[in-house]
Amino acid sequence: MKSPNVKEQAAKLSVYSNTALVIGKLSIGLAIGSVGVISEGIHSSLDLLAAIIAFFAVRQASHPADKKHKYGHGKIENISGTIEGILILIAAIWIAVEAIQKFFNPHAVEFIGWGVAIMAVSSIVNFFISRHLQKVGEETDSIALKADAMHLKTDVYTSLGVMLGLFGMYLTGWQWLDPVAAIGVAMLIMYAAWELITESFAPLLDASLSEEDEQEIITRIENHQEHFIDFHDLRTRKAGSERHIDFHLTVCKYHTIDHAHYLADKIEDDIQILFKESSILIHHEPCDDVCDSCQKS
């Protein structure tokens, strides 16, 4: 499992790259008068804010459970992702409004080559940074890093869209291509924001893990079914990268506490091979008087 420091380093790298891109995009966008490039600068500004939030979120979420937070601090990453999604959604709406106004009141964009160049640089930088963040996010199951990676991946496509719009303006002289590209940027950002909000907010309501994850857990439990009578009342939820799992396990009433404890340890170890960061609680129950199968276990 990756150390918390690896998550922090990845988040810090995103902060540095976004800072440079914000300065470049806004400077060039304002200089050449391109609403498409300016919209991308604003998009990157929100990405920078998101990267800063993600950095502090992964740092705080990595702190162990304490007296006041006995379930740990994992949900800080979910709060971070939700805030990022809302901010990005607001920015997308603002970009769309500005682009629509520019569409009906177009003006010439000068030095198009500079706009194309900064969009190309942005696409290349964000492509590699997003791949790195996605890799670390998946290895550490960090919603904050995966959210940041999704922002930057969206930035790659939107930057390419603005670049094509500017290039089209250069070839055709059609000034409306710039605001149309900005509107396309806004639509993509809204879609990404909605996906992010949905993924980040669900764990705050203690939503169950996916059906696929729960089926994997059931399979791991059933691998030991010859040693227990049945299991029931399975509950799952997620906080940041940590999964919380609890269920009731019916065992033979003639077995010792040591046997039941050993069985629980084996099941927990099996589940934690699947989900390294997981907290598992097993409630043991004795079989009833009419049970005729416990003698076989």
mmCIF file of N, CA and C in Angstrom, residues 210-295:
data_model
loop_
_atom_site.group_PDB
_atom_site.id
_atom_site.type_symbol
_atom_site.label_atom_id
_atom_site.label_comp_id
_atom_site.label_asym_id
_atom_site.label_seq_id
_atom_site.Cartn_x
_atom_site.Cartn_y
_atom_site.Cartn_z
ATOM 1 N N SER A 210 -20.662 -0.775 -3.924
ATOM 2 C CA SER A 210 -21.288 -1.233 -5.161
ATOM 3 C C SER A 210 -21.672 -2.708 -5.048
ATOM 4 N N GLU A 211 -22.598 -3.132 -5.894
ATOM 5 C CA GLU A 211 -23.015 -4.534 -5.894
ATOM 6 C C GLU A 211 -21.824 -5.451 -6.172
ATOM 7 N N GLU A 212 -20.931 -4.998 -7.040
ATOM 8 C CA GLU A 212 -19.752 -5.808 -7.369
ATOM 9 C C GLU A 212 -18.866 -5.988 -6.142
ATOM 10 N N ASP A 213 -18.635 -4.904 -5.400
ATOM 11 C CA ASP A 213 -17.799 -4.991 -4.197
ATOM 12 C C ASP A 213 -18.447 -5.879 -3.144
ATOM 13 N N GLU A 214 -19.754 -5.718 -2.959
ATOM 14 C CA GLU A 214 -20.438 -6.534 -1.948
ATOM 15 C C GLU A 214 -20.420 -8.011 -2.335
ATOM 16 N N GLN A 215 -20.543 -8.304 -3.628
ATOM 17 C CA GLN A 215 -20.494 -9.698 -4.063
ATOM 18 C C GLN A 215 -19.116 -10.288 -3.825
ATOM 19 N N GLU A 216 -18.076 -9.473 -4.028
ATOM 20 C CA GLU A 216 -16.713 -9.939 -3.739
ATOM 21 C C GLU A 216 -16.559 -10.260 -2.254
ATOM 22 N N ILE A 217 -17.130 -9.419 -1.396
ATOM 23 C CA ILE A 217 -17.063 -9.650 0.053
ATOM 24 C C ILE A 217 -17.795 -10.942 0.411
ATOM 25 N N ILE A 218 -18.995 -11.127 -0.163
ATOM 26 C CA ILE A 218 -19.776 -12.347 0.107
ATOM 27 C C ILE A 218 -18.989 -13.582 -0.317
ATOM 28 N N THR A 219 -18.327 -13.493 -1.464
ATOM 29 C CA THR A 219 -17.528 -14.631 -1.946
ATOM 30 C C THR A 219 -16.406 -14.958 -0.970
ATOM 31 N N ARG A 220 -15.741 -13.921 -0.441
ATOM 32 C CA ARG A 220 -14.659 -14.140 0.525
ATOM 33 C C ARG A 220 -15.177 -14.784 1.800
ATOM 34 N N ILE A 221 -16.369 -14.377 2.231
ATOM 35 C CA ILE A 221 -16.950 -14.980 3.441
ATOM 36 C C ILE A 221 -17.297 -16.438 3.182
ATOM 37 N N GLU A 222 -17.917 -16.699 2.024
ATOM 38 C CA GLU A 222 -18.358 -18.060 1.703
ATOM 39 C C GLU A 222 -17.196 -19.018 1.471
ATOM 40 N N ASN A 223 -15.994 -18.474 1.253
ATOM 41 C CA ASN A 223 -14.825 -19.346 1.143
ATOM 42 C C ASN A 223 -14.593 -20.136 2.428
ATOM 43 N N HIS A 224 -15.186 -19.678 3.539
ATOM 44 C CA HIS A 224 -14.994 -20.330 4.857
ATOM 45 C C HIS A 224 -16.290 -20.946 5.366
ATOM 46 N N GLN A 225 -17.254 -21.196 4.462
ATOM 47 C CA GLN A 225 -18.585 -21.599 4.908
ATOM 48 C C GLN A 225 -18.625 -22.958 5.606
ATOM 49 N N GLU A 226 -17.608 -23.803 5.402
ATOM 50 C CA GLU A 226 -17.601 -25.084 6.098
ATOM 51 C C GLU A 226 -17.348 -24.928 7.601
ATOM 52 N N HIS A 227 -16.965 -23.700 8.018
ATOM 53 C CA HIS A 227 -16.654 -23.478 9.434
ATOM 54 C C HIS A 227 -17.715 -22.661 10.170
ATOM 55 N N PHE A 228 -18.812 -22.296 9.495
ATOM 56 C CA PHE A 228 -19.880 -21.576 10.180
ATOM 57 C C PHE A 228 -21.240 -22.029 9.639
ATOM 58 N N ILE A 229 -22.302 -21.657 10.335
ATOM 59 C CA ILE A 229 -23.649 -22.076 9.936
ATOM 60 C C ILE A 229 -24.188 -21.165 8.831
ATOM 61 N N ASP A 230 -24.189 -19.871 9.086
ATOM 62 C CA ASP A 230 -24.611 -18.901 8.085
ATOM 63 C C ASP A 230 -24.110 -17.517 8.472
ATOM 64 N N PHE A 231 -24.311 -16.536 7.565
ATOM 65 C CA PHE A 231 -24.029 -15.143 7.901
ATOM 66 C C PHE A 231 -25.173 -14.300 7.378
ATOM 67 N N HIS A 232 -25.409 -13.132 7.989
ATOM 68 C CA HIS A 232 -26.531 -12.286 7.604
ATOM 69 C C HIS A 232 -26.279 -10.852 8.063
ATOM 70 N N ASP A 233 -27.202 -9.968 7.700
ATOM 71 C CA ASP A 233 -27.134 -8.547 8.076
ATOM 72 C C ASP A 233 -25.822 -7.890 7.650
ATOM 73 N N LEU A 234 -25.403 -8.185 6.422
ATOM 74 C CA LEU A 234 -24.184 -7.554 5.892
ATOM 75 C C LEU A 234 -24.450 -6.076 5.634
ATOM 76 N N ARG A 235 -23.575 -5.223 6.166
ATOM 77 C CA ARG A 235 -23.662 -3.781 5.935
ATOM 78 C C ARG A 235 -22.298 -3.276 5.488
ATOM 79 N N THR A 236 -22.305 -2.361 4.525
ATOM 80 C CA THR A 236 -21.049 -1.803 4.024
ATOM 81 C C THR A 236 -21.208 -0.304 3.813
ATOM 82 N N ARG A 237 -20.101 0.403 3.908
ATOM 83 C CA ARG A 237 -20.066 1.822 3.594
ATOM 84 C C ARG A 237 -18.607 2.205 3.343
ATOM 85 N N LYS A 238 -18.414 3.425 2.876
ATOM 86 C CA LYS A 238 -17.060 3.865 2.555
ATOM 87 C C LYS A 238 -16.822 5.259 3.085
ATOM 88 N N ALA A 239 -15.624 5.500 3.615
ATOM 89 C CA ALA A 239 -15.208 6.819 4.074
ATOM 90 C C ALA A 239 -13.822 7.085 3.492
ATOM 91 N N GLY A 240 -13.753 7.978 2.505
ATOM 92 C CA GLY A 240 -12.467 8.198 1.841
ATOM 93 C C GLY A 240 -12.033 6.922 1.142
ATOM 94 N N SER A 241 -10.857 6.432 1.460
ATOM 95 C CA SER A 241 -10.368 5.196 0.852
ATOM 96 C C SER A 241 -10.632 3.974 1.730
ATOM 97 N N GLU A 242 -11.220 4.186 2.903
ATOM 98 C CA GLU A 242 -11.448 3.077 3.831
ATOM 99 C C GLU A 242 -12.876 2.558 3.720
ATOM 100 N N ARG A 243 -12.999 1.238 3.624
ATOM 101 C CA ARG A 243 -14.304 0.584 3.590
ATOM 102 C C ARG A 243 -14.632 0.016 4.970
ATOM 103 N N HIS A 244 -15.868 0.209 5.391
ATOM 104 C CA HIS A 244 -16.337 -0.326 6.673
ATOM 105 C C HIS A 244 -17.334 -1.438 6.374
ATOM 106 N N ILE A 245 -17.073 -2.607 6.937
ATOM 107 C CA ILE A 245 -17.872 -3.807 6.659
ATOM 108 C C ILE A 245 -18.242 -4.462 7.977
ATOM 109 N N ASP A 246 -19.518 -4.790 8.157
ATOM 110 C CA ASP A 246 -19.898 -5.552 9.348
ATOM 111 C C ASP A 246 -21.023 -6.518 8.998
ATOM 112 N N PHE A 247 -21.073 -7.645 9.691
ATOM 113 C CA PHE A 247 -22.110 -8.652 9.460
ATOM 114 C C PHE A 247 -22.184 -9.584 10.665
ATOM 115 N N HIS A 248 -23.248 -10.381 10.723
ATOM 116 C CA HIS A 248 -23.443 -11.365 11.787
ATOM 117 C C HIS A 248 -23.041 -12.732 11.261
ATOM 118 N N LEU A 249 -22.374 -13.496 12.097
ATOM 119 C CA LEU A 249 -21.890 -14.826 11.710
ATOM 120 C C LEU A 249 -22.412 -15.843 12.727
ATOM 121 N N THR A 250 -23.200 -16.795 12.257
ATOM 122 C CA THR A 250 -23.726 -17.843 13.139
ATOM 123 C C THR A 250 -22.745 -19.004 13.166
ATOM 124 N N VAL A 251 -22.297 -19.359 14.364
ATOM 125 C CA VAL A 251 -21.317 -20.438 14.524
ATOM 126 C C VAL A 251 -21.881 -21.505 15.465
ATOM 127 N N CYS A 252 -21.267 -22.641 15.449
ATOM 128 C CA CYS A 252 -21.701 -23.745 16.304
ATOM 129 C C CYS A 252 -21.535 -23.364 17.771
ATOM 130 N N LYS A 253 -22.596 -23.566 18.556
ATOM 131 C CA LYS A 253 -22.566 -23.157 19.958
ATOM 132 C C LYS A 253 -21.618 -24.010 20.796
ATOM 133 N N TYR A 254 -21.196 -25.143 20.233
ATOM 134 C CA TYR A 254 -20.287 -26.013 20.975
ATOM 135 C C TYR A 254 -18.815 -25.656 20.762
ATOM 136 N N HIS A 255 -18.561 -24.750 19.824
ATOM 137 C CA HIS A 255 -17.173 -24.350 19.578
ATOM 138 C C HIS A 255 -16.705 -23.339 20.633
ATOM 139 N N THR A 256 -15.400 -23.274 20.829
ATOM 140 C CA THR A 256 -14.838 -22.355 21.824
ATOM 141 C C THR A 256 -14.769 -20.934 21.266
ATOM 142 N N ILE A 257 -14.607 -19.984 22.179
ATOM 143 C CA ILE A 257 -14.424 -18.591 21.768
ATOM 144 C C ILE A 257 -13.163 -18.465 20.926
ATOM 145 N N ASP A 258 -12.126 -19.217 21.289
ATOM 146 C CA ASP A 258 -10.881 -19.189 20.515
ATOM 147 C C ASP A 258 -11.127 -19.592 19.061
ATOM 148 N N HIS A 259 -11.951 -20.616 18.869
ATOM 149 C CA HIS A 259 -12.245 -21.081 17.510
ATOM 150 C C HIS A 259 -12.974 -19.997 16.723
ATOM 151 N N ALA A 260 -13.960 -19.367 17.365
ATOM 152 C CA ALA A 260 -14.728 -18.313 16.698
ATOM 153 C C ALA A 260 -13.826 -17.125 16.356
ATOM 154 N N HIS A 261 -12.933 -16.791 17.269
ATOM 155 C CA HIS A 261 -12.021 -15.668 17.037
ATOM 156 C C HIS A 261 -11.059 -15.990 15.892
ATOM 157 N N TYR A 262 -10.560 -17.205 15.858
ATOM 158 C CA TYR A 262 -9.655 -17.623 14.790
ATOM 159 C C TYR A 262 -10.359 -17.557 13.439
ATOM 160 N N LEU A 263 -11.623 -18.017 13.399
ATOM 161 C CA LEU A 263 -12.397 -17.982 12.161
ATOM 162 C C LEU A 263 -12.598 -16.545 11.687
ATOM 163 N N ALA A 264 -12.934 -15.651 12.612
ATOM 164 C CA ALA A 264 -13.128 -14.238 12.268
ATOM 165 C C ALA A 264 -11.852 -13.639 11.690
ATOM 166 N N ASP A 265 -10.710 -13.968 12.294
ATOM 167 C CA ASP A 265 -9.425 -13.459 11.801
ATOM 168 C C ASP A 265 -9.158 -13.929 10.369
ATOM 169 N N LYS A 266 -9.476 -15.189 10.088
ATOM 170 C CA LYS A 266 -9.243 -15.725 8.743
ATOM 171 C C LYS A 266 -10.130 -15.025 7.707
ATOM 172 N N ILE A 267 -11.399 -14.779 8.071
ATOM 173 C CA ILE A 267 -12.308 -14.105 7.155
ATOM 174 C C ILE A 267 -11.855 -12.664 6.930
ATOM 175 N N GLU A 268 -11.472 -11.992 8.012
ATOM 176 C CA GLU A 268 -11.002 -10.605 7.895
ATOM 177 C C GLU A 268 -9.768 -10.521 7.013
ATOM 178 N N ASP A 269 -8.827 -11.445 7.216
ATOM 179 C CA ASP A 269 -7.604 -11.442 6.402
ATOM 180 C C ASP A 269 -7.940 -11.633 4.926
ATOM 181 N N ASP A 270 -8.909 -12.504 4.651
ATOM 182 C CA ASP A 270 -9.297 -12.779 3.265
ATOM 183 C C ASP A 270 -9.918 -11.542 2.623
ATOM 184 N N ILE A 271 -10.759 -10.830 3.364
ATOM 185 C CA ILE A 271 -11.394 -9.620 2.832
ATOM 186 C C ILE A 271 -10.363 -8.513 2.638
ATOM 187 N N GLN A 272 -9.396 -8.424 3.564
ATOM 188 C CA GLN A 272 -8.404 -7.351 3.477
ATOM 189 C C GLN A 272 -7.383 -7.588 2.382
ATOM 190 N N ILE A 273 -7.311 -8.802 1.862
ATOM 191 C CA ILE A 273 -6.509 -9.028 0.655
ATOM 192 C C ILE A 273 -7.164 -8.294 -0.514
ATOM 193 N N LEU A 274 -8.506 -8.298 -0.511
ATOM 194 C CA LEU A 274 -9.272 -7.622 -1.556
ATOM 195 C C LEU A 274 -9.282 -6.112 -1.351
ATOM 196 N N PHE A 275 -9.570 -5.677 -0.115
ATOM 197 C CA PHE A 275 -9.628 -4.258 0.219
ATOM 198 C C PHE A 275 -8.643 -4.001 1.359
ATOM 199 N N LYS A 276 -7.464 -3.501 1.000
ATOM 200 C CA LYS A 276 -6.401 -3.339 1.991
ATOM 201 C C LYS A 276 -6.810 -2.389 3.108
ATOM 202 N N GLU A 277 -7.439 -1.270 2.738
ATOM 203 C CA GLU A 277 -7.874 -0.316 3.751
ATOM 204 C C GLU A 277 -9.338 -0.585 4.081
ATOM 205 N N SER A 278 -9.560 -1.479 5.040
ATOM 206 C CA SER A 278 -10.922 -1.805 5.425
ATOM 207 C C SER A 278 -10.996 -2.074 6.919
ATOM 208 N N SER A 279 -12.137 -1.714 7.500
ATOM 209 C CA SER A 279 -12.406 -1.968 8.918
ATOM 210 C C SER A 279 -13.567 -2.953 8.972
ATOM 211 N N ILE A 280 -13.330 -4.124 9.559
ATOM 212 C CA ILE A 280 -14.306 -5.219 9.517
ATOM 213 C C ILE A 280 -14.743 -5.578 10.934
ATOM 214 N N LEU A 281 -16.041 -5.621 11.140
ATOM 215 C CA LEU A 281 -16.605 -5.984 12.443
ATOM 216 C C LEU A 281 -17.524 -7.183 12.251
ATOM 217 N N ILE A 282 -17.240 -8.286 12.966
ATOM 218 C CA ILE A 282 -18.033 -9.516 12.856
ATOM 219 C C ILE A 282 -18.694 -9.801 14.202
ATOM 220 N N HIS A 283 -20.019 -9.891 14.182
ATOM 221 C CA HIS A 283 -20.770 -10.206 15.397
ATOM 222 C C HIS A 283 -21.109 -11.698 15.382
ATOM 223 N N HIS A 284 -20.605 -12.445 16.370
ATOM 224 C CA HIS A 284 -20.844 -13.889 16.427
ATOM 225 C C HIS A 284 -22.161 -14.194 17.128
ATOM 226 N N GLU A 285 -22.875 -15.187 16.579
ATOM 227 C CA GLU A 285 -24.105 -15.665 17.194
ATOM 228 C C GLU A 285 -24.047 -17.183 17.285
ATOM 229 N N PRO A 286 -24.529 -17.777 18.401
ATOM 230 C CA PRO A 286 -24.551 -19.246 18.508
ATOM 231 C C PRO A 286 -25.749 -19.814 17.749
ATOM 232 N N CYS A 287 -25.616 -21.020 17.243
ATOM 233 C CA CYS A 287 -26.742 -21.655 16.566
ATOM 234 C C CYS A 287 -27.828 -21.995 17.588
ATOM 235 N N ASP A 288 -29.057 -22.253 17.104
ATOM 236 C CA ASP A 288 -30.148 -22.533 18.038
ATOM 237 C C ASP A 288 -30.195 -24.012 18.400
ATOM 238 N N ASP A 289 -31.159 -24.377 19.244
ATOM 239 C CA ASP A 289 -31.229 -25.741 19.779
ATOM 240 C C ASP A 289 -31.602 -26.780 18.735
ATOM 241 N N VAL A 290 -32.273 -26.340 17.670
ATOM 242 C CA VAL A 290 -32.705 -27.314 16.663
ATOM 243 C C VAL A 290 -31.691 -27.460 15.526
ATOM 244 N N CYS A 291 -30.572 -26.794 15.649
ATOM 245 C CA CYS A 291 -29.560 -26.870 14.589
ATOM 246 C C CYS A 291 -28.994 -28.276 14.501
ATOM 247 N N ASP A 292 -28.967 -28.844 13.296
ATOM 248 C CA ASP A 292 -28.410 -30.183 13.122
ATOM 249 C C ASP A 292 -27.184 -30.186 12.228
ATOM 250 N N SER A 293 -26.682 -28.999 11.912
ATOM 251 C CA SER A 293 -25.529 -28.928 11.000
ATOM 252 C C SER A 293 -24.246 -28.508 11.697
ATOM 253 N N CYS A 294 -24.361 -27.956 12.922
ATOM 254 C CA CYS A 294 -23.144 -27.431 13.557
ATOM 255 C C CYS A 294 -22.151 -28.528 13.886
ATOM 256 N N GLN A 295 -22.637 -29.748 14.049
ATOM 257 C CA GLN A 295 -21.713 -30.832 14.362
ATOM 258 C C GLN A 295 -20.780 -31.120 13.193
#
